[in-house]
mmCIF file of C-alpha atoms and ligand atoms in Angstrom:
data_model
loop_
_atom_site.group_PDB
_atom_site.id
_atom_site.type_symbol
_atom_site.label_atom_id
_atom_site.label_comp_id
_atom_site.label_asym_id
_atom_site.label_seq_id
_atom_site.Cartn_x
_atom_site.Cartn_y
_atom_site.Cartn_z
ATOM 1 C CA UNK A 19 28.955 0.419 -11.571
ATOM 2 C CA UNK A 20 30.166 3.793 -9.819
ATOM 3 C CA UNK A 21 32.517 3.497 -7.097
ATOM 4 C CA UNK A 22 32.411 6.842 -5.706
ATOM 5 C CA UNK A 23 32.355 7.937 -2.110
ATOM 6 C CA UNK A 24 29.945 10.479 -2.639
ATOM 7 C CA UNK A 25 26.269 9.374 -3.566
ATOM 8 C CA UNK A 26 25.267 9.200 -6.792
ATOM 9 C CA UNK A 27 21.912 9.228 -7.407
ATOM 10 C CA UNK A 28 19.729 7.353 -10.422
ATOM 11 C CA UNK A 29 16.219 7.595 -11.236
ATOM 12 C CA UNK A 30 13.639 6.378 -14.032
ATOM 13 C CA UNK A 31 10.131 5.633 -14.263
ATOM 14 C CA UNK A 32 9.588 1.761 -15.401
ATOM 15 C CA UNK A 33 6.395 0.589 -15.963
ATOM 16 C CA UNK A 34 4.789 -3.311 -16.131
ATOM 17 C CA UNK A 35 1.401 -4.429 -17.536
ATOM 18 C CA UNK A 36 -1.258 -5.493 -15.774
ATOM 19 C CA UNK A 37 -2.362 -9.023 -16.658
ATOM 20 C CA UNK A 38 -6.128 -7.678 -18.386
ATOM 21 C CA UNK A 39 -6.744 -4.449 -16.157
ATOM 22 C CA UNK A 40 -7.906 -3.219 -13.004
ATOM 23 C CA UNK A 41 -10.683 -1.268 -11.945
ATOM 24 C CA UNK A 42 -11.291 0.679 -8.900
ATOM 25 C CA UNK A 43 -14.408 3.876 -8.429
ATOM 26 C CA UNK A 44 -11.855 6.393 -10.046
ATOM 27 C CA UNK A 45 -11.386 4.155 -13.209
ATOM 28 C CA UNK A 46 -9.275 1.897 -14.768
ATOM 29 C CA UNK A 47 -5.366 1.139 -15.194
ATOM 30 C CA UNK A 48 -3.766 -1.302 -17.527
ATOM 31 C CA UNK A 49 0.047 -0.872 -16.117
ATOM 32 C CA UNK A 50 1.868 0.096 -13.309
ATOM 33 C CA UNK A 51 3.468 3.261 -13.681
ATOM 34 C CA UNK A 52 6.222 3.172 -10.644
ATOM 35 C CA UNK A 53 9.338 4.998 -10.288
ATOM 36 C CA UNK A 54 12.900 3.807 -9.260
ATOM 37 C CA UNK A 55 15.127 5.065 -7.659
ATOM 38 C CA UNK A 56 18.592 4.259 -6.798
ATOM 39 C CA UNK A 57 21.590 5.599 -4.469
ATOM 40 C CA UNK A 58 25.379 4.335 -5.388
ATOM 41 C CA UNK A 59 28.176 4.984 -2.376
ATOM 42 C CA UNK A 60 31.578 2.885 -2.817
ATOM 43 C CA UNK A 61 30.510 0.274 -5.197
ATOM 44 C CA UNK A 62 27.208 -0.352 -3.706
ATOM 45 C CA UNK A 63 23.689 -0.156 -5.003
ATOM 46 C CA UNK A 64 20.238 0.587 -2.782
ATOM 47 C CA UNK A 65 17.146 0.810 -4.595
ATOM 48 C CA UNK A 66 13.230 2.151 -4.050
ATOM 49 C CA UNK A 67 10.513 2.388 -6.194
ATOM 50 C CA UNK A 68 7.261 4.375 -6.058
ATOM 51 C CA UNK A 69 3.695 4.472 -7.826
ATOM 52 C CA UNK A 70 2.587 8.614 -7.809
ATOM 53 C CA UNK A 71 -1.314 8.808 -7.261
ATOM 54 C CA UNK A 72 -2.984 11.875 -9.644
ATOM 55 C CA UNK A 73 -4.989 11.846 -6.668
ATOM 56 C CA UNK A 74 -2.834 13.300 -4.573
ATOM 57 C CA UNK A 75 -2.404 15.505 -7.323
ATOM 58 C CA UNK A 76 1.400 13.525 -7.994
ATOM 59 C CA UNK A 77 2.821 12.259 -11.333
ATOM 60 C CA UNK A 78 5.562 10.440 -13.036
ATOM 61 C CA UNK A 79 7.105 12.971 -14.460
ATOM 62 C CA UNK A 80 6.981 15.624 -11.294
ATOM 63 C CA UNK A 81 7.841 12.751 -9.165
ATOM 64 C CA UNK A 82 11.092 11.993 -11.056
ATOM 65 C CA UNK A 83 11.729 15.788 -11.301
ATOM 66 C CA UNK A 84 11.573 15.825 -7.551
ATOM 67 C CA UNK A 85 13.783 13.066 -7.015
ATOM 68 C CA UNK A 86 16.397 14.502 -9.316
ATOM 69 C CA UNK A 87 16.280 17.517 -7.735
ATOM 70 C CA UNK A 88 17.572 16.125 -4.756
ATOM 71 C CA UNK A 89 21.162 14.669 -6.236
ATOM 72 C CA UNK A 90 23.334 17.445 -5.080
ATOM 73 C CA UNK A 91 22.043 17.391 -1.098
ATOM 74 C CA UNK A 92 22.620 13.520 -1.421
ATOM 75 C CA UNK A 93 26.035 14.563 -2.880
ATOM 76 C CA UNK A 94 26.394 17.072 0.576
ATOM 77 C CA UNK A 95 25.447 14.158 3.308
ATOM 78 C CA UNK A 96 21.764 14.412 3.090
ATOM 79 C CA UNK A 97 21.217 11.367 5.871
ATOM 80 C CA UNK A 98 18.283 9.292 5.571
ATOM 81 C CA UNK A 99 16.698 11.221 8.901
ATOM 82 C CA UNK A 100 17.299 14.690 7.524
ATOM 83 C CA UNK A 101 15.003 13.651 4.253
ATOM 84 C CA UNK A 102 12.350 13.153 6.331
ATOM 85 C CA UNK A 103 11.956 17.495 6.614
ATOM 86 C CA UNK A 104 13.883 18.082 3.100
ATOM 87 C CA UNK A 105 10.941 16.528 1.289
ATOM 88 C CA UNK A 106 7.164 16.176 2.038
ATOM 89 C CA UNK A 107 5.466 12.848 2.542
ATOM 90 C CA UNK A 108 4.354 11.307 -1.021
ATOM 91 C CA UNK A 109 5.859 9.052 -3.531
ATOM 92 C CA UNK A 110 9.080 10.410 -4.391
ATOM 93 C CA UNK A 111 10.130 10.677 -0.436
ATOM 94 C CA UNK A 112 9.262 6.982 -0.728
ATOM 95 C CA UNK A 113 11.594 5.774 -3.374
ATOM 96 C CA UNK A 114 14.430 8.015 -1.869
ATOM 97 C CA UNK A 115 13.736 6.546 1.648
ATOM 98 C CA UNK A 116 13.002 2.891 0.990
ATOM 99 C CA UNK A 117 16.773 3.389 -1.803
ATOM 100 C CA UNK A 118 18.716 4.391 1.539
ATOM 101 C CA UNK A 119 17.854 1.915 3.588
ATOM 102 C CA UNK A 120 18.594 -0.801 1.200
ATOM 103 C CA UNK A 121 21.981 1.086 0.484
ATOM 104 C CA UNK A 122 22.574 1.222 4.411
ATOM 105 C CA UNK A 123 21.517 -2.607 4.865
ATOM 106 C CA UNK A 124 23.848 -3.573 2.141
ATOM 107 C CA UNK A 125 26.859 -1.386 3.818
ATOM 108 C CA UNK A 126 26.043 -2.921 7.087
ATOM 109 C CA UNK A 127 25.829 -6.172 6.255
ATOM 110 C CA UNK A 128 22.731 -6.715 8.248
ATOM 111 C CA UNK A 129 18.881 -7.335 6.661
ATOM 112 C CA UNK A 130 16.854 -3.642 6.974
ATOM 113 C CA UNK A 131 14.606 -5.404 9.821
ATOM 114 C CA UNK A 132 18.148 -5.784 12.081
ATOM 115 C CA UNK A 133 19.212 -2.449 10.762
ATOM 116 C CA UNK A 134 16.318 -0.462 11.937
ATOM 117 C CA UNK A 135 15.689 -2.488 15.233
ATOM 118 C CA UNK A 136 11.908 -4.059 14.213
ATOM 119 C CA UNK A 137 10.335 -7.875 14.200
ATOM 120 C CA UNK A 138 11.915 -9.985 11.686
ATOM 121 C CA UNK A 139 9.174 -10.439 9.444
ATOM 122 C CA UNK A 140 7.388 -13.638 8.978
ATOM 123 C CA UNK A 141 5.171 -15.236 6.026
ATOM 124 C CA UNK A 142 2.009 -13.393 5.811
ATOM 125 C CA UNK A 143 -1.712 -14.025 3.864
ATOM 126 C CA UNK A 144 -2.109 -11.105 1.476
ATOM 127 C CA UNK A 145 -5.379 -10.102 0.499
ATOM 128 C CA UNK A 146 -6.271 -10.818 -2.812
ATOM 129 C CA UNK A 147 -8.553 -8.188 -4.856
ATOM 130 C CA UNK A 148 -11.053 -7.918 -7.242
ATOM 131 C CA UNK A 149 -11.385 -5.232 -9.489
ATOM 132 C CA UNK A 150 -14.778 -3.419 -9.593
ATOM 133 C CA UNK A 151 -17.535 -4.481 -12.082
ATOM 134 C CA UNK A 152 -20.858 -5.761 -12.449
ATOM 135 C CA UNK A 153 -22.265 -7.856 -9.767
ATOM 136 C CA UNK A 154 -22.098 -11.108 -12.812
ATOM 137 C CA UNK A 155 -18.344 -9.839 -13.490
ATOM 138 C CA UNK A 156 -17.352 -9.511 -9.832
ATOM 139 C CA UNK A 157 -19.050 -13.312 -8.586
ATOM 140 C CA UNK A 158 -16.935 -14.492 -11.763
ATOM 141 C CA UNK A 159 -14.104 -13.222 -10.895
ATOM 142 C CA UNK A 160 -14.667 -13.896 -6.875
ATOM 143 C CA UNK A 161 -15.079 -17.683 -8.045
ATOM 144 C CA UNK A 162 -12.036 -17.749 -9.485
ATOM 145 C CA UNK A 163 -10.168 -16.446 -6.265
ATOM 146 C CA UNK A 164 -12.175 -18.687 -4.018
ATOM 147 C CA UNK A 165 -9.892 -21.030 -2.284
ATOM 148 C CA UNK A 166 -8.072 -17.368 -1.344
ATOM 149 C CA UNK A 167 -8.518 -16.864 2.443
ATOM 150 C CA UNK A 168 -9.106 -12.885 2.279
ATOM 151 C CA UNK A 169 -10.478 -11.047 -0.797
ATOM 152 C CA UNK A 170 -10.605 -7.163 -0.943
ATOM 153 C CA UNK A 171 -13.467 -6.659 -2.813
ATOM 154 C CA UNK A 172 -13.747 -2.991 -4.916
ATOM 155 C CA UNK A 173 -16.875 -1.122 -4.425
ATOM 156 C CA UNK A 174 -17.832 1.843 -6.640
ATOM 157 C CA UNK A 175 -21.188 3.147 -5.337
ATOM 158 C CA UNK A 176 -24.614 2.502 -6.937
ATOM 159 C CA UNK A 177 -25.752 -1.377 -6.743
ATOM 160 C CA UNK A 178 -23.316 -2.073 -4.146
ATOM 161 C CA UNK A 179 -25.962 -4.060 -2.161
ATOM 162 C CA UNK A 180 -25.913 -5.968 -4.707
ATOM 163 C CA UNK A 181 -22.415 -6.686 -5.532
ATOM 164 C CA UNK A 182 -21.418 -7.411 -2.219
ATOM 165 C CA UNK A 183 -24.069 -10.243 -2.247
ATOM 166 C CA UNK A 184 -22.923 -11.097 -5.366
ATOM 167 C CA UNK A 185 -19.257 -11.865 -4.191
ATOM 168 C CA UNK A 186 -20.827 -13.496 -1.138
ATOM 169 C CA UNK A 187 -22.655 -16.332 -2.926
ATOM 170 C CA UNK A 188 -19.265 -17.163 -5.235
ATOM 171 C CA UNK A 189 -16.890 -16.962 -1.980
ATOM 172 C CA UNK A 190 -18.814 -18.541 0.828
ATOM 173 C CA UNK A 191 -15.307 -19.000 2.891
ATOM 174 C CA UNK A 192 -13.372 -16.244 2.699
ATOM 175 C CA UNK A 193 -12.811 -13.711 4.976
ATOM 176 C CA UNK A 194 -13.835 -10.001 2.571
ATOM 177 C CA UNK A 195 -13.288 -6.886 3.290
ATOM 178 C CA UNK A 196 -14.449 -4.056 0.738
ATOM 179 C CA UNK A 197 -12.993 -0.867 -0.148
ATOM 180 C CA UNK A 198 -14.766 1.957 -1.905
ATOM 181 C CA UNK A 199 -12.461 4.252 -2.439
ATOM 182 C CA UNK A 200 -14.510 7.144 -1.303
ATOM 183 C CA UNK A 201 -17.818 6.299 -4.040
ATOM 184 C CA UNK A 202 -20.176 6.377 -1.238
ATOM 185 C CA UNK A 203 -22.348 9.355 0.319
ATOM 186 C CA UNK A 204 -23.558 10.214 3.621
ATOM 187 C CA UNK A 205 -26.898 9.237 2.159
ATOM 188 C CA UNK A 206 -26.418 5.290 1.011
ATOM 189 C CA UNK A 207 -23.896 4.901 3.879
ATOM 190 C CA UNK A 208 -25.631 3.318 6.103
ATOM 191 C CA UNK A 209 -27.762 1.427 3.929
ATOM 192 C CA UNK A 210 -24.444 0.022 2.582
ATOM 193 C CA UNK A 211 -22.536 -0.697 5.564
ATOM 194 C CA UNK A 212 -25.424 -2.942 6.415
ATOM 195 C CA UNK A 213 -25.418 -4.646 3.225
ATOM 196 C CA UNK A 214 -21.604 -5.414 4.053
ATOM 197 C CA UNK A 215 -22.598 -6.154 7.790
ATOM 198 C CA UNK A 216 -25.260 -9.183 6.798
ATOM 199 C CA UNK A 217 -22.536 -11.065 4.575
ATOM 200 C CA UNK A 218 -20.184 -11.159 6.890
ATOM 201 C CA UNK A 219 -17.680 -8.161 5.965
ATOM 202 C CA UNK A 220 -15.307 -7.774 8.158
ATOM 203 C CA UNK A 221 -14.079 -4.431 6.863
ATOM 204 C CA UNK A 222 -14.961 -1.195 4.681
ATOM 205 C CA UNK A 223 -11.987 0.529 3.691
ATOM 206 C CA UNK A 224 -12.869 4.600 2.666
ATOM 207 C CA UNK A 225 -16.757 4.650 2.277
ATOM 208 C CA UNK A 226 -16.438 8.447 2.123
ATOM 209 C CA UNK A 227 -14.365 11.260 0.425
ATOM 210 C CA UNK A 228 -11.431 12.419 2.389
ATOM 211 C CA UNK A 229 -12.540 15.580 4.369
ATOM 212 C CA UNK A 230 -16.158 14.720 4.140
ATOM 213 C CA UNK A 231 -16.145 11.681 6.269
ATOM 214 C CA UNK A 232 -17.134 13.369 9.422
ATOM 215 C CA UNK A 233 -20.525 11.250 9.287
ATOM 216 C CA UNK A 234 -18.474 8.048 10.417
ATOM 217 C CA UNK A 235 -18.765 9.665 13.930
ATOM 218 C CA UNK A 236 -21.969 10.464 14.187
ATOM 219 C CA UNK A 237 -23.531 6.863 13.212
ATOM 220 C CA UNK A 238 -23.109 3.583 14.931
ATOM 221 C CA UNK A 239 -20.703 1.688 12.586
ATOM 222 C CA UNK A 240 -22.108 -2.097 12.411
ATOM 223 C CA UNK A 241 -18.562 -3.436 11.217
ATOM 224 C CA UNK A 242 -14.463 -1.611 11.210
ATOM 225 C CA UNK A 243 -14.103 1.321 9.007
ATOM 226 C CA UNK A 244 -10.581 1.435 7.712
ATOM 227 C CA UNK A 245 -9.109 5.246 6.543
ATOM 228 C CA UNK A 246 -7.244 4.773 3.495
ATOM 229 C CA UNK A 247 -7.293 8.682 1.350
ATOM 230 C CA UNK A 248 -7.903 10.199 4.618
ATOM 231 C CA UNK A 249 -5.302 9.406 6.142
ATOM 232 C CA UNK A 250 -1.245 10.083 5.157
ATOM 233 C CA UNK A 251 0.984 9.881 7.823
ATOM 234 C CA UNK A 252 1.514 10.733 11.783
ATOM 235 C CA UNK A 253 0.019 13.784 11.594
ATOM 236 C CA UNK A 254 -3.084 12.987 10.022
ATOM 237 C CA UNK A 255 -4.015 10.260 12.813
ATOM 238 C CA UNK A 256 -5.279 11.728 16.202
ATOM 239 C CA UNK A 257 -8.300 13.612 14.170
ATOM 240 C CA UNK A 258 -9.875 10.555 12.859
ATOM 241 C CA UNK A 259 -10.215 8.334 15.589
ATOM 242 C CA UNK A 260 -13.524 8.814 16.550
ATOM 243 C CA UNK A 261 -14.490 8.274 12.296
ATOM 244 C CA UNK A 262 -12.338 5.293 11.846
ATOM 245 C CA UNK A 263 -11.158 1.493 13.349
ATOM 246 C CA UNK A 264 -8.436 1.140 11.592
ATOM 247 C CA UNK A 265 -5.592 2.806 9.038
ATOM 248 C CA UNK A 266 -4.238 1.722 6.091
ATOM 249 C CA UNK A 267 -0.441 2.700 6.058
ATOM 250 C CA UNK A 268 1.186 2.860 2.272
ATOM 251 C CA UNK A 269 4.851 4.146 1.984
ATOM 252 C CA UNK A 270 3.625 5.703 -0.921
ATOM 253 C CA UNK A 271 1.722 7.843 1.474
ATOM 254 C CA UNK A 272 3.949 8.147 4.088
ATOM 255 C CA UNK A 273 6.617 9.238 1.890
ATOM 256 C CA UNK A 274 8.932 6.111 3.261
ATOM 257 C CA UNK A 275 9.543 2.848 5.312
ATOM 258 C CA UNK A 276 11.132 5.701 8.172
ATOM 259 C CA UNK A 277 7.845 7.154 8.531
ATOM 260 C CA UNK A 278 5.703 4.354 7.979
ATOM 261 C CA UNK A 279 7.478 2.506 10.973
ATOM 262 C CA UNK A 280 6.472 5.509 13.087
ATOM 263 C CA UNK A 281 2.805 5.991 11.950
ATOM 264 C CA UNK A 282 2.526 2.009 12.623
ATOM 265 C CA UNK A 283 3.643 2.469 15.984
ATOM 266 C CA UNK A 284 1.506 6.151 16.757
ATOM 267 C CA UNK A 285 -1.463 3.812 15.086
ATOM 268 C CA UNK A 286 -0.808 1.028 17.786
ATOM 269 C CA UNK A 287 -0.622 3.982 20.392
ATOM 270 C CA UNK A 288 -4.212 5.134 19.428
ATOM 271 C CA UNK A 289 -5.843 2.272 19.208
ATOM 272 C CA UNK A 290 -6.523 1.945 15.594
ATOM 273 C CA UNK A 291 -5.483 -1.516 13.963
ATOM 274 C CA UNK A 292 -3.478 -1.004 10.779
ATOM 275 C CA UNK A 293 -3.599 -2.324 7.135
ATOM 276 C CA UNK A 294 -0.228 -2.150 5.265
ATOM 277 C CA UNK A 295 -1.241 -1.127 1.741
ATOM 278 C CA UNK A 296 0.194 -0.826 -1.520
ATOM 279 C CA UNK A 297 -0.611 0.621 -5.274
ATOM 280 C CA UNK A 298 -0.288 -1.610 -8.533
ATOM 281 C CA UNK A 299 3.388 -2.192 -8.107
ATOM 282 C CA UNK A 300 6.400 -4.396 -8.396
ATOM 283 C CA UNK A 301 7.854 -6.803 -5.474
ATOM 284 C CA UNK A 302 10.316 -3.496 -4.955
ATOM 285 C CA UNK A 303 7.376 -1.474 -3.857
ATOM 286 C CA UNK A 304 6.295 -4.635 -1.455
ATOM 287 C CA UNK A 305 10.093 -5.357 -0.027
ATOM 288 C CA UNK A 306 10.123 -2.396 2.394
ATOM 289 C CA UNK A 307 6.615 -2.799 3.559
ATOM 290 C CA UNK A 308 6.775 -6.198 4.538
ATOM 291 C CA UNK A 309 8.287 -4.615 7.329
ATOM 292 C CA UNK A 310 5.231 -3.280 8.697
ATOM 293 C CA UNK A 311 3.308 -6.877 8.548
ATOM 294 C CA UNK A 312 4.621 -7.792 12.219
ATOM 295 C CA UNK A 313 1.895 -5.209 13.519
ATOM 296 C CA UNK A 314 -0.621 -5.148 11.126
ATOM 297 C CA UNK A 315 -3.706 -7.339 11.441
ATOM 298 C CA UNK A 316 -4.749 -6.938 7.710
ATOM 299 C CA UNK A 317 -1.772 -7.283 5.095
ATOM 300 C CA UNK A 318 -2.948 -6.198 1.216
ATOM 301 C CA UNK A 319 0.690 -6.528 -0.258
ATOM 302 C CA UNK A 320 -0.911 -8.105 -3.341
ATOM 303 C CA UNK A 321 0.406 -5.396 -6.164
ATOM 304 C CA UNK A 322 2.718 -8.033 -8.146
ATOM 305 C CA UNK A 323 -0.230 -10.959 -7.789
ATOM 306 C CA UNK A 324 -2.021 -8.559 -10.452
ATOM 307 C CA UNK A 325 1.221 -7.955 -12.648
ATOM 308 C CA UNK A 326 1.938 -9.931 -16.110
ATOM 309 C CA UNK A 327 5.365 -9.927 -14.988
ATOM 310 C CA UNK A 328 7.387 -8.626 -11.660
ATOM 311 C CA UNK A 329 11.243 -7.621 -11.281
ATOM 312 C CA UNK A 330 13.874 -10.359 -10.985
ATOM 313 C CA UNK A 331 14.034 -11.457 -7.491
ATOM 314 C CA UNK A 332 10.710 -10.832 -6.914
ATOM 315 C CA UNK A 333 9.017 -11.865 -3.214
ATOM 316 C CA UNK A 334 8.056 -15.323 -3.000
ATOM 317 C CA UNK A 335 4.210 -15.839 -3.510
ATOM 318 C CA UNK A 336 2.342 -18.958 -2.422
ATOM 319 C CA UNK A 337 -1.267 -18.621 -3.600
ATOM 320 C CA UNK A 338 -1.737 -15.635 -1.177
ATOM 321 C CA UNK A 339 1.292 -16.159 1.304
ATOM 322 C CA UNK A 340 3.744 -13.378 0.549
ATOM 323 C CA UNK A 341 7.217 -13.956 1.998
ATOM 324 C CA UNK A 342 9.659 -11.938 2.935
ATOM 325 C CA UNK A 343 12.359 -10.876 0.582
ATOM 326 C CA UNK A 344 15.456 -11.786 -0.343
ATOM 327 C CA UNK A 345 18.201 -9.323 -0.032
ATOM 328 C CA UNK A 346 19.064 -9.900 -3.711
ATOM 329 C CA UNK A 347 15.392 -7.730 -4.396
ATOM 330 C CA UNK A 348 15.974 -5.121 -1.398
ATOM 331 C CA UNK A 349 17.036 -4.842 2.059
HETATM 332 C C1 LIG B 403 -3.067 -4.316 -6.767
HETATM 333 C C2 LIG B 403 -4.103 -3.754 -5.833
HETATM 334 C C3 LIG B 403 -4.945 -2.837 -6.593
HETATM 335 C C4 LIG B 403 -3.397 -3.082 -4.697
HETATM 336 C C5 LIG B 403 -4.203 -2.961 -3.422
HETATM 337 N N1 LIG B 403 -4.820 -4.191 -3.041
HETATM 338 C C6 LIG B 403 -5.253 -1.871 -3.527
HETATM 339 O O1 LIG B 403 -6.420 -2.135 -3.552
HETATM 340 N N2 LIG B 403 -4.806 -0.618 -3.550
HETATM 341 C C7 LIG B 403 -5.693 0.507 -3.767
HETATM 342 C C8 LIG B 403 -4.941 1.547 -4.513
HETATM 343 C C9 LIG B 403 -5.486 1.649 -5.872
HETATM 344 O O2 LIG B 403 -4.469 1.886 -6.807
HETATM 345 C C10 LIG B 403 -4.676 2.819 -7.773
HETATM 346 C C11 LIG B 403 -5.848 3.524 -7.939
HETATM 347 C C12 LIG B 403 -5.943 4.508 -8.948
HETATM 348 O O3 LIG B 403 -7.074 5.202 -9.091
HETATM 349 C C13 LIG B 403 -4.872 4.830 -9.771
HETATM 350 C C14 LIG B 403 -3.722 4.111 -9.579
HETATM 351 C C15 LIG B 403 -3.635 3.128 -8.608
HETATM 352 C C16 LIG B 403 -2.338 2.571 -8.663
HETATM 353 O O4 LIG B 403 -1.885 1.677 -7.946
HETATM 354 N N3 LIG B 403 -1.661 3.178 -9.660
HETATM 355 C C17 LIG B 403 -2.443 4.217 -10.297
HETATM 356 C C18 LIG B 403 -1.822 5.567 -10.121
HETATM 357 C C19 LIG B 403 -6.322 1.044 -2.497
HETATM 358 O O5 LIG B 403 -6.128 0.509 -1.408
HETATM 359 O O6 LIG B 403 -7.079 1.992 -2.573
HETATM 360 MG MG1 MG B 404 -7.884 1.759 -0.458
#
């Protein structure tokens, strides 16, 4: 271990199956491709990791490139606030972000909620989701994940209707909410958010592509509609609230915990109610954003649930309660 004064940065990408695979409207994955980062300062270690979405046109490789490049302004002082203009939101901010914060809990002494002056998290239900399929496939797999209190349920488009009844008749207890990761068109919209209204749905998470949503405002929405591509950080917020009910808030997104504190509370402020979010990820990528469960009335934190294996020190799962973590993980 380095025991320099000055910060020395670290970064790789690490990547974890997926026990069988996971399918959402934009395909299929079979691991989780994150990467780590890490910050040493006098003997100390603070880690973050990240998951790069090609949809946001990010990837492994650039993302690590982009991290590197930032060793020698760590090296000059670069403080955790002056990140937040060095580098744009996205998944390499993230890692850097959610790395300092652990490094400046572990110099403190104090746990990251204490440090930054928010709710000392609790024990939370995560949801719980199931991959997209065919209506058999999905009420199979929904079956399985029955005695769960909240499935997400993936939606890809045609014959939603009927996988959304589907899941209904295998999970007659659960609380669902469905996300279709932008598969749906201003012409089966409505048709489909009724199809989610008469089972009981209590949420649809993206029905339409980012920057062609504006039909959300224009229709009466029979249940919440819950911005996930649409919406990145702060400054994507105050244009969407006539289109959406809620936001779902990823650090992957917001480019960090820092920022992701400050969307939650903007969120709050503009009466949408928030999701906290994550990709297929380890319990490194779900540390940080526990923070944000105090204020969020839906918590989808279940990234290692669908993992062969996590990190060491992993959170603690119960069935679907997640638990904070230890500060042996992060924080
Ligand atoms: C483990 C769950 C899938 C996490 C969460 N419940 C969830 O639904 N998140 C999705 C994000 C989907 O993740 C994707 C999608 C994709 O097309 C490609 C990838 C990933 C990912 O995590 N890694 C690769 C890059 C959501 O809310 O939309
Ligand atoms: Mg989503």
């Amino acid at each position: 271990m380095t025991s320099s004064k000055v910060p020395v940065l670290a970064a790789r990408i690490e990547r974890f199956p997926i026990a069988g695979s996971f399918t959402i409207s934009r395909g299929a994955k079979t691991e989780a491709v994150t990467v780590v980062a890490e910050v040493s300062q006098n003997g100390l270690i603070g880690r973050g990791e990240c998951v790069p979405y090609p949809r946001y046109g990010e990837t492994p490789e650039a993302t690590l490139a982009a991290i590197q490049a930032m060793q020698a302004a760590l090296a000059g002082g670069l403080t955790r606030q002056a990140l937040q203009a060095a580098m744009p939101p996205g998944a390499a901010r993230n890692a850097l972000d959610c790395a300092l914060i652990d490094l400046e809990a572990r110099a403190s002494g104090l746990r990251a909620w204490n440090l930054l002056d928010r709710p000392v998290p609790g024990e939370r239900t995560t949801a719980y989701t199931i991959s997209l399929g065919t209506p058999g496939a999905m009420a199979a797999a929904t079956a399985r994940a029955a005695h769960r209190p909240l499935l997400k349920i993936k939606l890809g488009g045609d014959g939603d209707p009927e996988r959304i009844a589907a899941v209904r008749k295998a999970a007659s207890e659960s609380e669902l909410i469905v996300d279709a990761n932008e598969a749906w068109t201003e012409a089966n919209l409505e048709a489909n958010l009724a199809a989610c209204a008469a089972v009981g749905v209590t949420l649809v998470e993206q029905p339409l592509p980012a920057g062609k949503d504006d039909a959300l405002a224009r229709i009466k929405r029979p249940l919440a509609v819950c911005a996930d591509e649409s919406v990145h950080d702060r400054n994507s917020l105050a244009p969407l609230r006539a289109r959406y009910d809620a936001v779902n808030i990823k650090l992957d997104k917001t480019g960090g915990l820092t920022e992701a504190l400050a969307m939650a509370d903007a969120a709050q402020a503009l009466g949408f109610e928030i999701m906290i979010g994550c990709m297929v990820a380890t319990s490194l990528s779900m540390a940080p954003a526990m923070l944000v469960t105090p204020q969020a009335r839906f918590v989808d934190l279940d990234g290692p649930l669908l993992l062969a294996r996590d990190r060491d020190h992993g959170l603690r799962y119960d069935e679907s309660l997640v638990y904070p973590p230890d500060a042996s993980l992060w924080g």
